[in-house]
């Protein structure tokens, strides 16, 4: 290859080396464009990845066979692009250069996407925090934080907008449900509708819907004469209930089982969705493959059918749909069909496996801690003796131990262990969070699981189920362990996230859990089957954005019977 630009009097011909330099140069420009625009447009990707080496092939084919020209041009272009990306990400010029983290994470998010499949991302990130400290660079442009002082600047009022992981999770750039709205103003406008749907008055109206499903749950378990999988039953309960709330019905899993495998699909759909959240650009491609996007499609078909039926039948009760569809007339404009559909599906997805996961973990903790079980039983028997309606919410506010058990369960097993990603907008100049400066264009998450189990926030027994800590913190019980310090940092308890984009369904979830737990414990007794090890459940827990548990086998009997 000649280093000289060959310039004859008749033709202008570039040497192979000049062409190679041009290809490498165009790769550097492509890198700059990818970095600058971070586009999810497949057309733009193709243009940037295919056009420059294709031009290289045209230039090279005068000097070598077509196949050679293709191999040389594409290999050198893609190698130069990859090298440029990798070197920049590892260089001291990268805005996140000063933050520690594993090299593989700094190079690409593909590693996290791969790891997320295993369901152990929460433990992996916790280990990274233990090793590297409170801030870890988990991706080329991503940080995870375990420091309470960063929670308000990142997620509070004046906090950051949602991150791009929702694009990858939806395998789509156009699904615009509440949780995925990345524009702060748009999110605030849509959130207003949801806030109305979860006001205290609206929640009161939902009690009847919860009560009907809770009674069905207990009646369903009462007639089981062998071991039951409590996880599965909680899944069915929450799915049936959320379908009532979102679309006025349409799911009868507690009655008919999961014949259509919807629950199974919901759970298995979470796995790729969580992985692609790490690589949204790849998610957009995969979303185009019909077989992979099948689960999402099935939900959309289910949701569309239910939405149409619900609109046709009108308002049967003041359910969530009543507000989402502006049936109370509070909004000036009616929502579009697409908005109704995507928010209705969001309600089912966001409200079912989160709540069922916490309920399963709660009974795991109670059945593994007989003292706590006995104590909660006594509290429930005091407020709801057999003749009292256990679905009446009037005593909930006084049930300190019940609330302590629910909080302690969510501290140890937060439904969304890896938190909800935010992003520092480009052009914002960056953001200071606590003692950290987060450059613009960075995706950042608070790691709920690590914050909840940090001994600097909760001590003693940060990794154990100890509901007493909540009573001690509230001044309702004395701290007796001599020589120990008691630490209880309420600001570090964020199972429902924090700020104006936190979980809008928090009130509903708490009401639902309190009602169901009171009814279950008024009417039923449970124990683990002989020889079953609670550790099996712990080991099988997975983080696929929502924490999901394996089977939780229990033997159930009516309270009057001895088990
Ligand atoms: C124990 C049960 C639940 C837990 C622990 C939980 C937790 C969470 C968390 C951590 C988020 C992310 C918030 C963020 O991005 O900062 C969230 C969002 C959300 N949750 Fe829940 N959730 C639960 C139950 C429910 C229920 C029953 C509903 C009812 C529909 C619901 C609806 C939503 C919605 C709509 C969002 C998006 C909020 C927004 O972006 O403004 N959740 N939830």
XYZ file of C-alpha atoms and ligand atoms in Angstrom:
606
model
C 0.000 0.000 0.000
C 1.415 3.329 -0.930
C 1.378 6.157 1.567
C 1.016 8.645 -1.218
C -2.135 9.917 -2.771
C -1.744 8.747 -6.372
C -2.703 11.632 -8.574
C -2.298 11.032 -12.255
C -2.953 13.615 -14.917
C -5.984 11.639 -16.245
C -7.670 10.160 -13.170
C -7.875 10.850 -9.495
C -7.313 7.493 -7.799
C -6.947 6.841 -4.086
C -4.462 4.227 -2.939
C -5.584 1.349 -0.694
C -3.973 3.009 2.282
C -5.770 6.294 1.631
C -9.007 4.400 1.430
C -8.199 2.623 4.710
C -7.465 5.972 6.360
C -10.723 7.383 4.978
C -12.630 4.365 6.321
C -11.036 4.757 9.757
C -11.764 8.491 9.697
C -15.405 7.906 8.838
C -15.573 5.402 11.726
C -14.380 8.149 14.095
C -17.018 10.526 12.721
C -19.677 7.821 13.111
C -18.563 7.377 16.744
C -18.957 11.115 17.345
C -22.433 11.080 15.762
C -23.562 8.033 17.762
C -22.291 9.694 20.932
C -23.835 13.053 20.148
C -27.306 11.862 19.094
C -27.684 8.451 20.784
C -30.412 7.671 18.317
C -32.711 4.636 18.536
C -33.690 4.985 14.898
C -32.918 1.782 13.024
C -32.650 3.769 9.771
C -30.008 6.049 11.319
C -28.086 3.047 12.670
C -28.069 1.412 9.257
C -27.012 4.609 7.595
C -24.082 5.081 9.957
C -23.028 1.434 10.002
C -23.499 0.543 6.352
C -22.980 3.647 4.211
C -19.321 4.477 4.970
C -17.987 0.908 4.473
C -20.225 0.513 1.394
C -18.549 3.579 -0.115
C -15.216 1.977 0.852
C -16.206 -1.145 -1.102
C -16.928 0.957 -4.207
C -13.552 2.658 -3.925
C -11.675 -0.565 -3.224
C -13.250 -2.723 -5.873
C -11.052 -1.164 -8.561
C -8.056 -2.536 -6.706
C -9.229 -5.930 -5.461
C -11.904 -8.566 -5.949
C -15.394 -7.591 -4.761
C -15.447 -10.102 -1.886
C -12.058 -8.892 -0.679
C -13.206 -5.315 -0.949
C -16.277 -6.084 1.161
C -14.288 -7.946 3.839
C -11.555 -5.300 4.027
C -13.879 -2.330 4.052
C -16.385 -3.626 6.605
C -13.744 -5.188 8.872
C -11.624 -2.055 9.009
C -14.634 0.232 9.476
C -16.207 -1.814 12.267
C -12.841 -2.488 13.964
C -11.965 1.205 13.905
C -15.396 2.107 15.269
C -15.149 -0.499 18.054
C -11.599 0.520 18.949
C -12.527 4.176 19.054
C -15.515 3.461 21.314
C -13.563 1.182 23.670
C -10.541 3.485 23.974
C -12.725 6.514 24.643
C -14.769 4.698 27.294
C -11.610 3.611 29.118
C -9.795 6.902 28.649
C -9.302 9.634 31.257
C -11.281 11.938 28.916
C -14.553 10.109 29.495
C -16.827 12.167 31.786
C -17.226 9.186 34.152
C -13.504 8.346 34.187
C -13.113 9.140 37.883
C -15.830 6.706 38.963
C -14.653 3.169 39.764
C -16.123 0.009 38.288
C -15.163 -3.188 36.493
C -13.454 -2.649 33.114
C -15.973 -4.837 31.323
C -18.812 -2.610 32.565
C -17.010 0.548 31.473
C -16.649 -0.847 27.962
C -20.197 -1.958 27.271
C -23.630 -2.518 28.756
C -23.806 -5.885 27.032
C -22.298 -7.456 30.151
C -25.070 -6.114 32.411
C -27.665 -7.205 29.842
C -26.208 -10.717 29.936
C -26.002 -10.740 33.710
C -29.564 -9.459 34.117
C -30.801 -12.684 32.508
C -29.582 -14.647 35.521
C -31.859 -12.703 37.864
C -28.975 -11.949 40.219
C -28.353 -8.326 39.253
C -29.379 -7.129 42.731
C -26.685 -9.266 44.376
C -24.083 -8.402 41.749
C -24.658 -4.656 42.191
C -24.576 -5.016 45.969
C -21.218 -6.768 45.662
C -19.938 -3.982 43.402
C -20.936 -1.423 46.043
C -19.220 -3.442 48.773
C -16.053 -3.539 46.675
C -15.952 -0.129 44.965
C -17.939 2.041 47.365
C -21.123 4.087 47.232
C -20.843 5.010 43.556
C -20.076 2.429 40.907
C -19.755 2.820 37.171
C -21.875 -0.080 35.943
C -21.906 0.927 32.284
C -20.096 3.272 29.913
C -22.584 6.036 30.793
C -24.193 4.625 33.897
C -23.770 4.923 37.652
C -25.378 3.091 40.536
C -25.468 4.903 43.872
C -25.875 3.569 47.416
C -25.852 6.915 49.207
C -29.017 8.286 50.838
C -27.941 11.896 50.286
C -28.284 11.362 46.512
C -31.942 10.238 46.666
C -33.617 13.679 46.716
C -31.430 15.353 44.054
C -31.952 12.414 41.732
C -35.585 11.462 42.336
C -37.171 14.241 44.377
C -39.018 17.383 43.250
C -36.664 19.055 40.718
C -35.111 15.641 40.222
C -34.150 13.981 36.983
C -36.353 12.538 34.238
C -36.668 8.778 33.704
C -33.864 6.979 31.939
C -33.881 5.191 28.591
C -34.164 1.698 30.073
C -37.922 1.893 29.519
C -37.362 1.981 25.764
C -35.515 -1.311 25.848
C -37.971 -2.816 28.308
C -40.936 -2.036 26.057
C -38.959 -3.247 22.995
C -40.381 -0.128 21.410
C -39.883 3.624 21.192
C -43.540 4.512 20.789
C -45.259 2.964 23.826
C -46.023 5.942 26.000
C -47.392 4.728 29.302
C -46.954 6.786 32.451
C -43.871 5.038 33.748
C -41.950 5.441 30.492
C -42.620 9.164 29.901
C -39.191 10.740 29.852
C -40.293 14.335 29.463
C -40.848 15.793 32.954
C -43.761 18.031 31.882
C -45.520 15.298 29.954
C -45.052 12.967 32.904
C -46.497 15.552 35.324
C -49.598 16.102 33.152
C -50.321 12.370 32.837
C -49.482 11.748 36.473
C -52.222 14.186 37.542
C -54.838 11.768 36.225
C -53.247 8.855 38.054
C -52.922 10.881 41.267
C -56.671 11.501 41.180
C -57.237 7.786 40.654
C -55.309 7.058 43.853
C -56.608 9.871 46.086
C -57.919 8.868 49.544
C -61.513 9.147 48.303
C -60.810 6.948 45.275
C -58.997 4.382 47.449
C -62.034 4.125 49.724
C -64.087 3.283 46.639
C -61.738 0.408 45.720
C -62.235 -1.412 49.033
C -65.220 -3.305 47.699
C -63.261 -4.587 44.699
C -60.377 -5.700 46.944
C -62.783 -7.302 49.432
C -64.463 -9.405 46.757
C -61.168 -10.783 45.473
C -59.675 -11.243 48.972
C -62.708 -13.300 50.003
C -62.351 -15.397 46.845
C -58.658 -15.942 47.649
C -59.353 -17.224 51.172
C -62.279 -19.372 50.044
C -60.059 -20.824 47.336
C -57.352 -21.763 49.844
C -59.792 -23.083 52.434
C -60.833 -25.937 50.188
C -57.306 -27.015 49.259
C -56.584 -30.317 50.933
C -52.949 -30.604 49.970
C -49.914 -28.373 49.735
C -50.435 -25.150 47.779
C -47.998 -22.802 46.091
C -48.741 -19.544 47.875
C -46.644 -17.545 45.353
C -48.833 -18.736 42.524
C -52.025 -17.917 44.405
C -50.841 -14.404 45.255
C -49.944 -13.940 41.592
C -53.418 -14.994 40.521
C -55.045 -12.820 43.189
C -53.198 -9.656 42.216
C -53.670 -10.284 38.493
C -57.446 -10.859 38.834
C -57.723 -7.813 41.071
C -55.688 -5.513 38.834
C -57.725 -6.641 35.811
C -60.866 -5.635 37.722
C -59.277 -2.284 38.476
C -57.864 -1.574 35.036
C -60.531 -3.009 32.753
C -63.507 -3.889 34.937
C -62.640 -7.624 34.913
C -61.586 -10.137 32.310
C -59.323 -12.356 34.382
C -60.439 -15.300 36.520
C -57.203 -17.059 37.402
C -58.227 -17.869 40.972
C -61.333 -19.577 39.571
C -59.995 -21.141 36.367
C -56.215 -21.260 36.824
C -53.822 -19.756 34.315
C -55.250 -21.573 31.297
C -54.051 -18.941 28.830
C -50.665 -18.830 30.591
C -50.991 -15.059 30.933
C -49.337 -15.002 34.360
C -46.614 -17.288 33.117
C -46.111 -15.021 30.085
C -46.005 -11.951 32.291
C -43.282 -13.522 34.399
C -41.224 -14.919 31.527
C -41.657 -11.692 29.538
C -39.924 -9.829 32.367
C -36.626 -11.615 31.745
C -35.767 -10.379 28.226
C -37.449 -7.072 28.973
C -35.096 -6.408 31.902
C -32.047 -7.402 29.857
C -32.959 -5.176 26.930
C -33.499 -2.304 29.347
C -29.692 -2.267 29.582
C -29.276 -2.039 25.824
C -32.328 -0.121 24.600
C -30.992 0.176 21.054
C -30.843 -3.621 20.821
C -34.324 -3.890 22.352
C -35.696 -1.765 19.544
C -34.287 -4.260 17.005
C -35.485 -7.300 18.894
C -38.949 -5.769 19.212
C -39.251 -6.097 15.456
C -38.943 -9.889 15.673
C -42.526 -11.187 15.929
C -41.674 -14.259 18.023
C -39.763 -12.271 20.640
C -42.285 -9.461 20.910
C -45.053 -12.076 21.231
C -45.676 -11.592 24.970
C -46.048 -7.874 24.591
C -48.381 -8.384 21.653
C -50.535 -10.820 23.645
C -50.918 -8.225 26.370
C -51.802 -5.572 23.854
C -54.441 -7.837 22.289
C -55.824 -8.668 25.748
C -55.772 -4.991 26.753
C -57.354 -3.778 23.532
C -60.207 -6.277 23.836
C -60.823 -5.348 27.450
C -60.544 -1.599 26.757
C -63.097 -1.816 23.938
C -65.497 -3.879 26.048
C -65.070 -1.559 29.022
C -65.760 1.538 26.902
C -68.809 -0.147 25.361
C -70.220 -1.250 28.724
C -69.536 2.102 30.365
C -68.671 2.694 33.978
C -69.660 -0.322 36.087
C -67.935 0.965 39.186
C -65.450 3.679 40.101
C -62.450 1.595 39.240
C -59.079 2.821 38.004
C -60.351 2.877 34.423
C -63.092 5.298 35.498
C -60.382 7.897 36.155
C -57.984 6.938 33.367
C -60.849 7.276 30.861
C -61.873 10.647 32.326
C -65.332 9.297 33.184
C -65.388 11.764 36.078
C -64.975 14.577 33.513
C -62.111 16.244 35.407
C -59.891 16.655 32.324
C -60.653 18.928 29.385
C -59.579 16.358 26.802
C -60.378 12.666 26.481
C -57.376 10.286 26.440
C -56.569 8.563 23.168
C -57.256 4.830 22.786
C -53.491 4.188 22.739
C -53.004 6.092 26.006
C -55.837 4.173 27.683
C -54.526 0.886 26.432
C -50.921 1.449 27.442
C -51.805 2.838 30.874
C -54.326 0.037 31.492
C -51.707 -2.582 30.703
C -49.186 -0.691 32.836
C -51.580 -0.860 35.808
C -51.768 -4.652 35.520
C -48.044 -5.136 35.045
C -47.003 -2.578 37.711
C -49.644 -3.596 40.222
C -49.657 -7.372 40.074
C -46.267 -9.010 40.434
C -44.922 -6.242 42.695
C -47.674 -6.746 45.268
C -47.740 -10.531 44.932
C -43.963 -10.695 45.394
C -44.161 -8.697 48.621
C -47.062 -10.837 49.906
C -45.082 -14.024 49.239
C -41.994 -12.615 50.952
C -44.143 -11.521 53.893
C -45.429 -15.057 54.510
C -41.939 -16.463 53.968
C -40.711 -14.164 56.752
C -43.636 -14.904 59.065
C -43.509 -18.667 58.650
C -39.746 -18.644 59.160
C -40.128 -16.518 62.325
C -42.753 -18.207 64.530
C -42.468 -15.492 67.209
C -43.387 -12.780 64.706
C -46.181 -14.971 63.301
C -47.630 -15.410 66.805
C -47.379 -11.716 67.540
C -49.118 -10.698 64.337
C -51.771 -13.360 64.887
C -52.444 -11.876 68.334
C -52.777 -8.369 66.901
C -55.144 -9.517 64.183
C -57.211 -11.563 66.664
C -57.477 -8.481 68.884
C -58.833 -6.237 66.130
C -60.614 -8.837 64.047
C -62.053 -11.612 66.239
C -64.096 -14.172 64.246
C -67.295 -12.129 64.373
C -65.558 -8.958 63.098
C -65.266 -8.154 59.367
C -61.537 -8.529 58.640
C -61.950 -6.564 55.415
C -62.997 -3.409 57.214
C -60.006 -1.078 57.067
C -60.890 0.987 60.145
C -58.304 -0.671 62.433
C -55.353 -0.606 60.028
C -53.994 2.649 61.363
C -53.706 1.152 64.880
C -52.117 -2.113 63.806
C -48.517 -1.225 64.541
C -47.148 -4.741 64.235
C -48.894 -5.447 60.932
C -47.428 -2.263 59.477
C -44.002 -3.116 60.919
C -44.140 -6.572 59.302
C -45.079 -5.097 55.904
C -42.315 -2.464 56.100
C -39.693 -4.925 57.243
C -40.616 -7.311 54.419
C -40.259 -4.534 51.836
C -36.982 -3.393 53.383
C -35.471 -6.845 52.944
C -37.226 -7.701 49.688
C -37.946 -4.464 47.820
C -40.226 -5.223 44.867
C -37.945 -3.219 42.549
C -34.505 -4.042 43.998
C -32.383 -2.328 41.369
C -34.338 0.915 41.469
C -35.732 2.985 38.644
C -33.288 4.636 36.284
C -33.037 8.408 35.826
C -30.978 10.375 33.326
C -29.110 13.673 33.500
C -30.378 15.459 30.357
C -27.875 16.470 27.724
C -27.294 20.194 27.665
C -28.135 20.485 31.380
C -24.518 20.897 32.444
C -24.760 17.922 34.803
C -26.219 17.484 38.263
C -24.830 17.469 41.770
C -26.288 14.704 43.915
C -25.017 14.629 47.478
C -21.263 14.859 47.168
C -21.180 13.569 43.604
C -21.189 15.401 40.321
C -23.068 13.467 37.645
C -22.189 14.630 34.130
C -24.915 15.219 31.557
C -25.909 12.190 29.513
C -25.361 9.849 32.480
C -27.968 7.250 33.443
C -28.143 6.908 37.186
C -30.012 4.658 39.627
C -30.202 4.427 43.375
C -29.726 0.789 44.307
C -32.699 0.201 46.613
C -31.590 -3.279 47.670
C -28.155 -2.080 48.844
C -29.522 1.056 50.539
C -32.108 -1.034 52.438
C -29.526 -3.494 53.713
C -26.786 -0.985 54.488
C -25.864 -1.221 58.226
C -25.304 2.553 58.169
C -29.075 2.862 57.611
C -30.553 -0.050 59.529
C -28.795 -1.617 62.499
C -28.622 -4.148 64.134
C -29.522 -7.145 61.929
C -29.524 -5.313 58.580
C -29.894 -8.603 56.692
C -32.485 -10.194 58.983
C -36.221 -9.929 59.419
C -36.651 -7.877 62.582
C -39.997 -5.999 62.561
C -39.276 -4.612 66.050
C -36.962 -1.992 64.503
C -40.027 -0.143 63.178
C -41.693 -0.102 66.603
C -38.496 1.024 68.315
C -38.063 3.809 65.748
C -41.660 4.935 66.387
C -41.055 4.989 70.152
C -43.540 2.120 70.709
C -40.963 -0.336 71.993
C -37.697 -0.125 73.868
C -34.333 -1.042 72.324
C -32.918 -3.637 74.686
C -29.678 -4.948 73.134
C -27.001 -3.607 75.442
C -23.745 -2.410 73.919
C -25.342 -2.068 70.478
C -26.294 1.097 68.668
C -29.717 1.358 67.109
C -29.786 2.932 63.656
C -32.968 3.564 61.711
C -32.722 5.941 58.794
C -36.284 6.460 57.532
C -34.956 8.342 54.473
C -33.246 5.134 53.379
C -36.525 3.206 53.127
C -37.696 3.644 49.538
C -39.514 0.499 48.355
C -42.007 2.661 46.449
C -39.208 4.893 45.145
C -39.246 8.604 45.865
C -40.490 11.935 44.529
C -43.057 12.975 41.928
C -42.509 9.867 39.800
C -42.593 7.403 42.684
C -45.097 4.528 42.801
C -48.503 6.079 42.307
C -50.142 2.840 43.469
C -48.474 2.874 46.908
C -51.711 3.557 48.819
C -53.579 0.878 46.911
C -50.821 -1.696 47.391
C -50.684 -1.077 51.150
C -54.470 -1.208 51.490
C -54.652 -4.397 49.443
C -51.883 -6.113 51.442
C -53.302 -5.092 54.823
C -56.814 -6.268 53.938
C -55.660 -9.592 52.525
C -53.219 -10.368 55.357
C -55.898 -9.615 57.985
C -58.420 -11.867 56.266
C -55.934 -14.698 55.689
C -54.776 -14.682 59.302
C -58.283 -14.388 60.703
C -59.425 -17.432 58.761
C -56.439 -19.632 57.973
C -53.416 -21.271 59.534
C -50.329 -22.067 57.522
C -47.061 -23.889 57.864
C -44.262 -24.980 55.575
C -44.413 -28.643 54.488
C -42.257 -31.044 56.526
C -38.610 -30.810 55.497
C -39.025 -27.797 53.221
C -36.220 -25.273 53.617
C -37.084 -21.529 53.445
C -33.584 -21.040 52.050
C -34.895 -22.597 48.801
C -37.087 -19.539 48.318
C -34.296 -17.077 49.121
C -31.966 -18.803 46.682
C -34.588 -18.795 43.957
C -35.365 -15.067 44.200
C -34.656 -13.211 40.997
C -34.368 -9.570 40.029
C -35.958 -9.022 36.646
C -36.728 -5.380 37.442
C -39.411 -6.725 39.772
C -38.220 -9.200 42.375
C -39.804 -12.540 41.647
C -39.855 -15.588 43.851
C -40.020 -19.297 43.098
C -42.770 -21.568 44.461
C -43.651 -21.040 48.121
C -45.213 -24.320 49.255
C -47.452 -24.185 52.332
C -49.938 -26.416 54.055
C -53.141 -24.470 54.728
C -56.041 -25.239 57.024
C -59.032 -23.335 58.364
C -58.188 -21.691 61.706
C -60.455 -23.974 63.725
C -58.615 -27.088 62.520
C -55.331 -28.267 63.942
C -52.474 -28.670 61.443
C -45.927 -3.524 47.005
C -46.326 -3.118 45.831
C -45.626 -2.134 44.943
C -44.333 -1.680 44.975
C -43.259 -2.032 45.985
C -44.181 -0.757 43.874
C -43.015 -0.097 43.565
C -42.871 0.768 42.493
C -41.637 1.407 42.118
C -40.314 1.228 42.828
C -41.888 2.171 41.032
C -40.872 2.993 40.228
C -41.067 4.460 40.503
C -39.990 5.307 39.869
O -39.786 5.242 38.651
O -39.327 6.027 40.619
C -43.291 2.051 40.727
C -43.930 2.732 39.718
C -45.271 2.629 39.459
N -46.171 1.814 40.115
Fe -45.803 0.668 41.715
N -45.370 -0.674 43.213
C -46.282 -1.482 43.837
C -47.607 -1.642 43.514
C -48.293 -0.908 42.577
C -49.704 -0.973 42.353
C -50.720 -1.831 43.118
C -49.974 -0.141 41.320
C -51.351 0.087 40.775
C -51.645 0.399 39.563
C -48.726 0.459 40.894
C -48.568 1.358 39.857
C -47.390 1.976 39.514
C -47.277 2.927 38.427
C -48.401 3.388 37.505
C -45.958 3.364 38.410
C -45.342 4.419 37.501
C -45.345 5.759 38.262
C -44.800 6.921 37.483
O -43.933 6.738 36.615
O -45.229 8.056 37.756
N -47.722 -0.024 41.688
N -43.863 1.176 41.621
